[in-house]
Amino acid sequence: MEPLELSLALLQPQVTVVATLGELLATLPGRDEMMRLFVSSKCPYWDLEEFTRVLRATIKHIDDTWWCRNVTFDDDDPVTSMSWAMAAYKSTSWTAWECAKTAAIVWQASLDVLMERWVELARKATKLRNAWWEVVSEAADMAITATSLASSLQEEVARYGTAQENKMELGQALGRQEGAEVVDTLEAQMRRQAKEAVSEATRTTRMRQWVEVALGLLERLVAVCDEATAFPWELQCMVGDIEATLEGTNEMSPDVPEDFVAKVAEAEWLWEANARLAKDHLLGTVDDIIKFYFDGAPASPTACGVAKRCLRAIEDIPRLLRPQECPQGVPKVSPLSVELQEVQWGSYKSFAFY
């Protein structure tokens, strides 16, 4: 798989998670209707709300890139990324490597948290899917019972409507007019009950259909949540290799290999592309979903609207993945400032991760 295709495959699943969630919530009725329908089973509304808010927190966590852009050796140096620093400082003191190692450690820790969040989302989606099987079973039983009752009542109405001899028999016993009135009253009552039963059968059948559709969407949600864990896992591997390289560098020969700079740059632009995807597209879409479906805001993010926004996000991924050009160089630090930094760093590293 080409690098761009691999990157697309890594970033796209989280967009699909948001799109599937929007479609699922648009399929389901509102909170009051759901709570009325599921009186005999646990209402899934609250679990869906919890899942959506955890999803938002996960996407929010993605937009946090300060550590990989805060590799600097002097207060007068511009804040820059690890790859830019490594490209500029082809041969430098151990201070540069210690700064880079610090950034890599913090980066890896954040990736660990992101991975845990996506795993937790996949777990919550699986829990929702499993609970929904009970909802589907209950809806099917309700539809069968209601349909059977409607058919039975319709058959009774048909018998009363065509049995004119009932009127004659009652007429002989109660008088012709009074007997006819009794039969007409019973027939009207049966027709009313049959009509109500047919309406209930139609409602429960429709409910069974949409809960089955919702189950299919939950199956998809479980799958794409699992797929979304591929991005933090892949980046964990890349940053782990970077950490290992930095740890294994000979301090007496601190030259920076070009292929190592390229590896660091690839990890950085992949992470930053994901952060821009979250900030530019996903976070706002999930916020709108929460406002409408859970906070009762009037603006409606319809399933079509959510799908369009997610499609635009997917179409924007190739642009987000374009890496920035690595600079030819950045201002060099003076030998004096390097010595000062080495002294400061020696004091700092003793308590930085206490």
mmCIF file of C-alpha atoms in Angstrom, residues 2-338:
data_model
loop_
_atom_site.group_PDB
_atom_site.id
_atom_site.type_symbol
_atom_site.label_atom_id
_atom_site.label_comp_id
_atom_site.label_asym_id
_atom_site.label_seq_id
_atom_site.Cartn_x
_atom_site.Cartn_y
_atom_site.Cartn_z
ATOM 1 C CA GLU A 2 1.346 3.444 -0.951
ATOM 2 C CA PRO A 3 2.083 5.897 1.906
ATOM 3 C CA LEU A 4 -0.834 8.170 0.962
ATOM 4 C CA GLU A 5 -3.222 5.219 0.710
ATOM 5 C CA LEU A 6 -1.984 3.953 4.081
ATOM 6 C CA SER A 7 -2.511 7.381 5.636
ATOM 7 C CA LEU A 8 -6.026 7.611 4.179
ATOM 8 C CA ALA A 9 -6.812 4.167 5.587
ATOM 9 C CA LEU A 10 -5.565 5.286 9.004
ATOM 10 C CA LEU A 11 -7.471 8.577 9.169
ATOM 11 C CA GLN A 12 -10.761 7.707 7.485
ATOM 12 C CA PRO A 13 -12.255 5.277 10.086
ATOM 13 C CA GLN A 14 -12.785 7.985 12.732
ATOM 14 C CA VAL A 15 -14.723 10.040 10.172
ATOM 15 C CA THR A 16 -16.865 6.966 9.508
ATOM 16 C CA VAL A 17 -17.483 6.630 13.267
ATOM 17 C CA VAL A 18 -18.974 10.145 13.360
ATOM 18 C CA ALA A 19 -21.008 9.546 10.178
ATOM 19 C CA THR A 20 -22.390 6.238 11.492
ATOM 20 C CA LEU A 21 -23.296 7.788 14.846
ATOM 21 C CA GLY A 22 -25.185 10.603 13.084
ATOM 22 C CA GLU A 23 -27.083 8.101 10.954
ATOM 23 C CA LEU A 24 -27.893 5.967 14.000
ATOM 24 C CA LEU A 25 -29.259 8.868 16.054
ATOM 25 C CA ALA A 26 -31.317 10.097 13.105
ATOM 26 C CA THR A 27 -32.834 6.602 12.777
ATOM 27 C CA LEU A 28 -33.926 6.426 16.421
ATOM 28 C CA PRO A 29 -36.853 8.356 17.906
ATOM 29 C CA GLY A 30 -36.337 11.087 20.509
ATOM 30 C CA ARG A 31 -35.624 10.479 24.173
ATOM 31 C CA ASP A 32 -39.259 10.616 25.358
ATOM 32 C CA GLU A 33 -40.418 8.215 22.652
ATOM 33 C CA MET A 34 -37.552 5.800 23.356
ATOM 34 C CA MET A 35 -38.295 5.770 27.070
ATOM 35 C CA ARG A 36 -41.982 5.101 26.359
ATOM 36 C CA LEU A 37 -41.219 2.259 23.964
ATOM 37 C CA PHE A 38 -38.690 0.460 26.140
ATOM 38 C CA VAL A 39 -40.605 0.231 29.383
ATOM 39 C CA SER A 40 -39.767 -3.458 29.832
ATOM 40 C CA SER A 41 -36.097 -3.201 28.867
ATOM 41 C CA LYS A 42 -33.308 -0.779 29.620
ATOM 42 C CA CYS A 43 -33.642 2.347 27.507
ATOM 43 C CA PRO A 44 -30.472 2.685 25.351
ATOM 44 C CA TYR A 45 -30.736 6.474 25.188
ATOM 45 C CA TRP A 46 -28.393 7.158 28.111
ATOM 46 C CA ASP A 47 -25.750 4.724 26.842
ATOM 47 C CA LEU A 48 -25.845 6.441 23.460
ATOM 48 C CA GLU A 49 -25.383 9.823 25.085
ATOM 49 C CA GLU A 50 -22.425 8.559 27.128
ATOM 50 C CA PHE A 51 -20.830 7.059 23.991
ATOM 51 C CA THR A 52 -21.237 10.348 22.093
ATOM 52 C CA ARG A 53 -19.683 12.446 24.849
ATOM 53 C CA VAL A 54 -16.736 10.038 25.191
ATOM 54 C CA LEU A 55 -16.300 10.257 21.416
ATOM 55 C CA ARG A 56 -16.150 14.043 21.688
ATOM 56 C CA ALA A 57 -13.518 13.850 24.440
ATOM 57 C CA THR A 58 -11.472 11.471 22.281
ATOM 58 C CA ILE A 59 -11.584 13.781 19.263
ATOM 59 C CA LYS A 60 -10.783 16.768 21.480
ATOM 60 C CA HIS A 61 -7.704 14.946 22.791
ATOM 61 C CA ILE A 62 -6.381 14.562 19.234
ATOM 62 C CA ASP A 63 -5.984 18.329 18.853
ATOM 63 C CA ASP A 64 -2.989 18.557 21.190
ATOM 64 C CA THR A 65 0.350 18.951 19.429
ATOM 65 C CA TRP A 66 2.440 21.215 21.645
ATOM 66 C CA TRP A 67 5.081 18.626 22.575
ATOM 67 C CA CYS A 68 6.114 17.701 19.021
ATOM 68 C CA ARG A 69 6.459 21.384 18.136
ATOM 69 C CA ASN A 70 8.274 22.491 21.276
ATOM 70 C CA VAL A 71 11.815 21.315 20.618
ATOM 71 C CA THR A 72 14.012 24.343 21.205
ATOM 72 C CA PHE A 73 17.411 24.799 22.775
ATOM 73 C CA ASP A 74 17.408 28.446 23.740
ATOM 74 C CA ASP A 75 14.809 30.979 24.788
ATOM 75 C CA ASP A 76 15.718 33.060 21.749
ATOM 76 C CA ASP A 77 15.212 30.165 19.320
ATOM 77 C CA PRO A 78 11.869 29.826 17.547
ATOM 78 C CA VAL A 79 9.601 27.058 18.797
ATOM 79 C CA THR A 80 9.947 24.310 16.229
ATOM 80 C CA SER A 81 9.190 20.652 15.679
ATOM 81 C CA MET A 82 11.467 17.730 16.328
ATOM 82 C CA SER A 83 12.106 17.005 12.647
ATOM 83 C CA TRP A 84 12.886 20.632 11.824
ATOM 84 C CA ALA A 85 15.296 20.806 14.738
ATOM 85 C CA MET A 86 17.015 17.563 13.756
ATOM 86 C CA ALA A 87 17.341 18.747 10.137
ATOM 87 C CA ALA A 88 18.800 22.091 11.187
ATOM 88 C CA TYR A 89 21.171 20.857 13.880
ATOM 89 C CA LYS A 90 23.082 18.253 11.902
ATOM 90 C CA SER A 91 25.684 18.023 14.613
ATOM 91 C CA THR A 92 24.938 19.323 18.070
ATOM 92 C CA SER A 93 25.387 18.644 21.740
ATOM 93 C CA TRP A 94 23.487 16.106 23.770
ATOM 94 C CA THR A 95 21.121 18.905 24.829
ATOM 95 C CA ALA A 96 19.315 18.692 21.484
ATOM 96 C CA TRP A 97 18.869 14.971 21.829
ATOM 97 C CA GLU A 98 17.584 15.274 25.376
ATOM 98 C CA CYS A 99 15.014 17.857 24.250
ATOM 99 C CA ALA A 100 13.940 15.576 21.421
ATOM 100 C CA LYS A 101 13.750 12.549 23.716
ATOM 101 C CA THR A 102 11.578 14.521 26.126
ATOM 102 C CA ALA A 103 9.203 15.459 23.294
ATOM 103 C CA ALA A 104 9.058 11.829 22.116
ATOM 104 C CA ILE A 105 8.283 10.541 25.632
ATOM 105 C CA VAL A 106 5.434 13.003 26.109
ATOM 106 C CA TRP A 107 4.160 12.279 22.598
ATOM 107 C CA GLN A 108 4.131 8.540 23.267
ATOM 108 C CA ALA A 109 2.248 9.069 26.532
ATOM 109 C CA SER A 110 -0.452 11.020 24.708
ATOM 110 C CA LEU A 111 -0.687 8.303 22.073
ATOM 111 C CA ASP A 112 -1.169 5.735 24.834
ATOM 112 C CA VAL A 113 -4.113 7.767 26.149
ATOM 113 C CA LEU A 114 -5.579 8.133 22.651
ATOM 114 C CA MET A 115 -5.281 4.393 22.069
ATOM 115 C CA GLU A 116 -7.026 3.670 25.378
ATOM 116 C CA ARG A 117 -9.845 6.056 24.460
ATOM 117 C CA TRP A 118 -10.504 4.367 21.117
ATOM 118 C CA VAL A 119 -10.376 0.930 22.722
ATOM 119 C CA GLU A 120 -12.891 2.147 25.320
ATOM 120 C CA LEU A 121 -15.137 3.507 22.551
ATOM 121 C CA ALA A 122 -15.010 0.146 20.770
ATOM 122 C CA ARG A 123 -15.914 -1.536 24.067
ATOM 123 C CA LYS A 124 -18.864 0.811 24.639
ATOM 124 C CA ALA A 125 -20.077 0.307 21.061
ATOM 125 C CA THR A 126 -19.932 -3.466 21.572
ATOM 126 C CA LYS A 127 -21.913 -3.136 24.817
ATOM 127 C CA LEU A 128 -24.548 -1.069 22.991
ATOM 128 C CA ARG A 129 -24.732 -3.605 20.166
ATOM 129 C CA ASN A 130 -25.147 -6.527 22.551
ATOM 130 C CA ALA A 131 -27.883 -4.750 24.529
ATOM 131 C CA TRP A 132 -29.664 -3.894 21.304
ATOM 132 C CA TRP A 133 -30.135 -7.580 20.504
ATOM 133 C CA GLU A 134 -32.594 -7.675 23.421
ATOM 134 C CA VAL A 135 -34.367 -4.622 22.007
ATOM 135 C CA VAL A 136 -34.710 -6.286 18.601
ATOM 136 C CA SER A 137 -36.040 -9.486 20.191
ATOM 137 C CA GLU A 138 -38.552 -7.535 22.262
ATOM 138 C CA ALA A 139 -39.691 -5.503 19.255
ATOM 139 C CA ALA A 140 -40.169 -8.696 17.213
ATOM 140 C CA ASP A 141 -42.308 -10.292 19.944
ATOM 141 C CA MET A 142 -44.420 -7.137 20.242
ATOM 142 C CA ALA A 143 -44.967 -7.022 16.469
ATOM 143 C CA ILE A 144 -45.978 -10.703 16.297
ATOM 144 C CA THR A 145 -48.413 -10.382 19.210
ATOM 145 C CA ALA A 146 -50.004 -7.197 17.852
ATOM 146 C CA THR A 147 -50.353 -8.614 14.331
ATOM 147 C CA SER A 148 -51.918 -11.816 15.629
ATOM 148 C CA LEU A 149 -54.447 -9.872 17.736
ATOM 149 C CA ALA A 150 -55.347 -7.615 14.805
ATOM 150 C CA SER A 151 -55.960 -10.607 12.540
ATOM 151 C CA SER A 152 -58.122 -12.308 15.153
ATOM 152 C CA LEU A 153 -60.289 -9.225 15.684
ATOM 153 C CA GLN A 154 -60.673 -8.642 11.950
ATOM 154 C CA GLU A 155 -61.923 -12.199 11.546
ATOM 155 C CA GLU A 156 -64.491 -11.626 14.294
ATOM 156 C CA VAL A 157 -65.661 -8.415 12.647
ATOM 157 C CA ALA A 158 -66.073 -10.268 9.388
ATOM 158 C CA ARG A 159 -68.205 -12.903 11.091
ATOM 159 C CA TYR A 160 -70.454 -10.310 12.744
ATOM 160 C CA GLY A 161 -70.737 -8.257 9.571
ATOM 161 C CA THR A 162 -71.900 -11.132 7.379
ATOM 162 C CA ALA A 163 -74.013 -13.125 9.899
ATOM 163 C CA GLN A 164 -77.370 -11.475 9.246
ATOM 164 C CA GLU A 165 -79.049 -14.439 10.884
ATOM 165 C CA ASN A 166 -77.807 -13.072 14.230
ATOM 166 C CA LYS A 167 -80.155 -10.145 13.793
ATOM 167 C CA MET A 168 -83.070 -12.468 12.984
ATOM 168 C CA GLU A 169 -82.404 -14.698 15.996
ATOM 169 C CA LEU A 170 -82.069 -11.746 18.355
ATOM 170 C CA GLY A 171 -85.077 -10.140 16.718
ATOM 171 C CA GLN A 172 -87.207 -13.095 17.577
ATOM 172 C CA ALA A 173 -85.955 -13.091 21.178
ATOM 173 C CA LEU A 174 -85.831 -9.326 21.872
ATOM 174 C CA GLY A 175 -87.971 -7.870 19.154
ATOM 175 C CA ARG A 176 -86.754 -7.101 15.655
ATOM 176 C CA GLN A 177 -85.626 -3.482 16.272
ATOM 177 C CA GLU A 178 -84.002 -4.105 19.635
ATOM 178 C CA GLY A 179 -82.148 -7.190 18.354
ATOM 179 C CA ALA A 180 -80.774 -5.270 15.377
ATOM 180 C CA GLU A 181 -79.539 -2.483 17.649
ATOM 181 C CA VAL A 182 -77.729 -4.990 19.872
ATOM 182 C CA VAL A 183 -75.996 -6.585 16.876
ATOM 183 C CA ASP A 184 -75.094 -3.183 15.398
ATOM 184 C CA THR A 185 -73.602 -2.047 18.729
ATOM 185 C CA LEU A 186 -71.535 -5.200 19.080
ATOM 186 C CA GLU A 187 -70.376 -4.949 15.466
ATOM 187 C CA ALA A 188 -69.355 -1.279 15.900
ATOM 188 C CA GLN A 189 -67.443 -2.139 19.055
ATOM 189 C CA MET A 190 -65.651 -5.009 17.332
ATOM 190 C CA ARG A 191 -64.760 -2.801 14.349
ATOM 191 C CA ARG A 192 -63.347 -0.135 16.652
ATOM 192 C CA GLN A 193 -61.236 -2.662 18.522
ATOM 193 C CA ALA A 194 -60.041 -4.202 15.270
ATOM 194 C CA LYS A 195 -59.081 -0.773 13.894
ATOM 195 C CA GLU A 196 -57.084 0.024 17.031
ATOM 196 C CA ALA A 197 -55.400 -3.381 16.862
ATOM 197 C CA VAL A 198 -54.426 -2.846 13.213
ATOM 198 C CA SER A 199 -52.976 0.572 14.098
ATOM 199 C CA GLU A 200 -50.964 -0.958 16.941
ATOM 200 C CA ALA A 201 -49.755 -3.776 14.689
ATOM 201 C CA THR A 202 -48.595 -1.217 12.121
ATOM 202 C CA ARG A 203 -46.767 0.783 14.806
ATOM 203 C CA THR A 204 -44.997 -2.224 16.305
ATOM 204 C CA THR A 205 -44.035 -3.526 12.855
ATOM 205 C CA ARG A 206 -42.548 -0.145 11.991
ATOM 206 C CA MET A 207 -40.737 -0.102 15.340
ATOM 207 C CA ARG A 208 -39.346 -3.568 14.638
ATOM 208 C CA GLN A 209 -38.040 -2.356 11.268
ATOM 209 C CA TRP A 210 -36.186 0.672 12.629
ATOM 210 C CA VAL A 211 -34.661 -1.204 15.577
ATOM 211 C CA GLU A 212 -33.334 -3.761 13.079
ATOM 212 C CA VAL A 213 -31.874 -0.912 11.005
ATOM 213 C CA ALA A 214 -30.360 0.532 14.198
ATOM 214 C CA LEU A 215 -28.817 -2.850 15.014
ATOM 215 C CA GLY A 216 -27.136 -2.910 11.609
ATOM 216 C CA LEU A 217 -25.732 0.583 12.226
ATOM 217 C CA LEU A 218 -24.470 -0.493 15.660
ATOM 218 C CA GLU A 219 -22.717 -3.464 14.049
ATOM 219 C CA ARG A 220 -21.018 -1.001 11.703
ATOM 220 C CA LEU A 221 -20.158 1.311 14.613
ATOM 221 C CA VAL A 222 -18.394 -1.520 16.447
ATOM 222 C CA ALA A 223 -16.379 -2.361 13.326
ATOM 223 C CA VAL A 224 -15.261 1.209 12.556
ATOM 224 C CA CYS A 225 -14.356 1.886 16.211
ATOM 225 C CA ASP A 226 -12.065 -1.136 16.010
ATOM 226 C CA GLU A 227 -10.614 0.194 12.748
ATOM 227 C CA ALA A 228 -10.010 3.616 14.318
ATOM 228 C CA THR A 229 -7.547 2.069 16.780
ATOM 229 C CA ALA A 230 -5.172 1.450 13.849
ATOM 230 C CA PHE A 231 -4.077 5.112 13.736
ATOM 231 C CA PRO A 232 -2.790 5.459 17.341
ATOM 232 C CA TRP A 233 -1.324 1.948 17.156
ATOM 233 C CA GLU A 234 0.623 2.736 13.972
ATOM 234 C CA LEU A 235 1.856 6.026 15.377
ATOM 235 C CA GLN A 236 2.793 4.353 18.669
ATOM 236 C CA CYS A 237 5.095 2.063 16.683
ATOM 237 C CA MET A 238 6.628 4.979 14.772
ATOM 238 C CA VAL A 239 7.241 7.088 17.876
ATOM 239 C CA GLY A 240 8.556 4.035 19.717
ATOM 240 C CA ASP A 241 11.154 3.568 16.969
ATOM 241 C CA ILE A 242 12.041 7.267 17.227
ATOM 242 C CA GLU A 243 12.515 6.950 20.986
ATOM 243 C CA ALA A 244 14.697 3.873 20.537
ATOM 244 C CA THR A 245 16.860 5.662 17.971
ATOM 245 C CA LEU A 246 17.278 8.680 20.215
ATOM 246 C CA GLU A 247 18.156 6.472 23.182
ATOM 247 C CA GLY A 248 20.698 4.531 21.136
ATOM 248 C CA THR A 249 22.467 7.525 19.657
ATOM 249 C CA ASN A 250 26.152 7.726 20.487
ATOM 250 C CA GLU A 251 26.636 11.030 22.292
ATOM 251 C CA MET A 252 30.201 11.190 20.990
ATOM 252 C CA SER A 253 28.916 11.090 17.374
ATOM 253 C CA PRO A 254 25.650 12.975 17.381
ATOM 254 C CA ASP A 255 25.277 13.354 13.604
ATOM 255 C CA VAL A 256 21.638 13.104 12.529
ATOM 256 C CA PRO A 257 20.925 10.520 9.789
ATOM 257 C CA GLU A 258 18.734 11.868 6.997
ATOM 258 C CA ASP A 259 16.477 8.826 6.999
ATOM 259 C CA PHE A 260 15.853 9.390 10.706
ATOM 260 C CA VAL A 261 14.825 13.001 10.037
ATOM 261 C CA ALA A 262 12.428 11.723 7.365
ATOM 262 C CA LYS A 263 10.951 9.176 9.784
ATOM 263 C CA VAL A 264 10.370 11.842 12.443
ATOM 264 C CA ALA A 265 8.839 14.205 9.875
ATOM 265 C CA GLU A 266 6.479 11.478 8.628
ATOM 266 C CA ALA A 267 5.211 10.792 12.152
ATOM 267 C CA GLU A 268 4.753 14.506 12.816
ATOM 268 C CA TRP A 269 2.811 15.356 9.689
ATOM 269 C CA LEU A 270 0.620 12.283 10.080
ATOM 270 C CA TRP A 271 -0.224 13.325 13.658
ATOM 271 C CA GLU A 272 -0.787 16.959 12.706
ATOM 272 C CA ALA A 273 -2.983 15.962 9.745
ATOM 273 C CA ASN A 274 -5.111 13.969 12.167
ATOM 274 C CA ALA A 275 -5.233 16.932 14.562
ATOM 275 C CA ARG A 276 -6.400 19.279 11.778
ATOM 276 C CA LEU A 277 -8.970 16.722 10.665
ATOM 277 C CA ALA A 278 -10.358 16.643 14.201
ATOM 278 C CA LYS A 279 -10.311 20.413 14.624
ATOM 279 C CA ASP A 280 -11.562 21.425 11.168
ATOM 280 C CA HIS A 281 -14.245 18.772 10.693
ATOM 281 C CA LEU A 282 -15.014 16.216 13.378
ATOM 282 C CA LEU A 283 -15.222 18.212 16.591
ATOM 283 C CA GLY A 284 -17.782 20.684 15.262
ATOM 284 C CA THR A 285 -19.908 17.900 13.792
ATOM 285 C CA VAL A 286 -20.009 15.964 17.085
ATOM 286 C CA ASP A 287 -20.740 19.187 18.990
ATOM 287 C CA ASP A 288 -23.775 19.814 16.766
ATOM 288 C CA ILE A 289 -24.964 16.227 17.248
ATOM 289 C CA ILE A 290 -24.774 16.636 21.034
ATOM 290 C CA LYS A 291 -26.530 20.022 20.967
ATOM 291 C CA PHE A 292 -29.460 18.692 18.960
ATOM 292 C CA TYR A 293 -29.934 15.103 20.133
ATOM 293 C CA PHE A 294 -28.984 15.474 23.808
ATOM 294 C CA ASP A 295 -29.122 19.162 24.762
ATOM 295 C CA GLY A 296 -32.322 20.000 22.856
ATOM 296 C CA ALA A 297 -30.917 22.809 20.690
ATOM 297 C CA PRO A 298 -33.292 23.822 17.877
ATOM 298 C CA ALA A 299 -30.803 23.534 15.014
ATOM 299 C CA SER A 300 -31.113 20.059 13.508
ATOM 300 C CA PRO A 301 -28.031 18.244 12.142
ATOM 301 C CA THR A 302 -30.000 15.862 9.939
ATOM 302 C CA ALA A 303 -28.505 12.560 8.907
ATOM 303 C CA CYS A 304 -28.004 14.031 5.434
ATOM 304 C CA GLY A 305 -26.240 17.076 6.910
ATOM 305 C CA VAL A 306 -23.912 14.969 9.049
ATOM 306 C CA ALA A 307 -23.153 12.702 6.083
ATOM 307 C CA LYS A 308 -22.261 15.702 3.889
ATOM 308 C CA ARG A 309 -19.921 17.121 6.530
ATOM 309 C CA CYS A 310 -18.222 13.757 6.957
ATOM 310 C CA LEU A 311 -17.864 13.406 3.179
ATOM 311 C CA ARG A 312 -16.183 16.818 3.036
ATOM 312 C CA ALA A 313 -13.849 15.658 5.819
ATOM 313 C CA ILE A 314 -12.846 12.552 3.846
ATOM 314 C CA GLU A 315 -12.326 14.620 0.697
ATOM 315 C CA ASP A 316 -10.081 16.993 2.668
ATOM 316 C CA ILE A 317 -7.776 14.282 4.034
ATOM 317 C CA PRO A 318 -5.382 14.300 1.011
ATOM 318 C CA ARG A 319 -4.849 18.051 1.466
ATOM 319 C CA LEU A 320 -4.279 17.641 5.191
ATOM 320 C CA LEU A 321 -1.711 14.924 4.521
ATOM 321 C CA ARG A 322 0.538 17.126 2.407
ATOM 322 C CA PRO A 323 3.725 17.447 4.485
ATOM 323 C CA GLN A 324 5.314 20.836 4.935
ATOM 324 C CA GLU A 325 8.700 21.448 3.420
ATOM 325 C CA CYS A 326 11.559 20.934 5.849
ATOM 326 C CA PRO A 327 13.550 24.175 6.220
ATOM 327 C CA GLN A 328 17.155 24.404 5.066
ATOM 328 C CA GLY A 329 18.122 25.716 8.477
ATOM 329 C CA VAL A 330 17.107 27.714 11.506
ATOM 330 C CA PRO A 331 19.154 30.219 13.521
ATOM 331 C CA LYS A 332 22.028 28.448 15.222
ATOM 332 C CA VAL A 333 22.480 28.803 18.943
ATOM 333 C CA SER A 334 25.708 30.246 20.243
ATOM 334 C CA PRO A 335 28.215 28.005 22.084
ATOM 335 C CA LEU A 336 27.552 30.003 25.235
ATOM 336 C CA SER A 337 23.813 29.480 25.057
ATOM 337 C CA VAL A 338 24.384 25.765 24.460
#
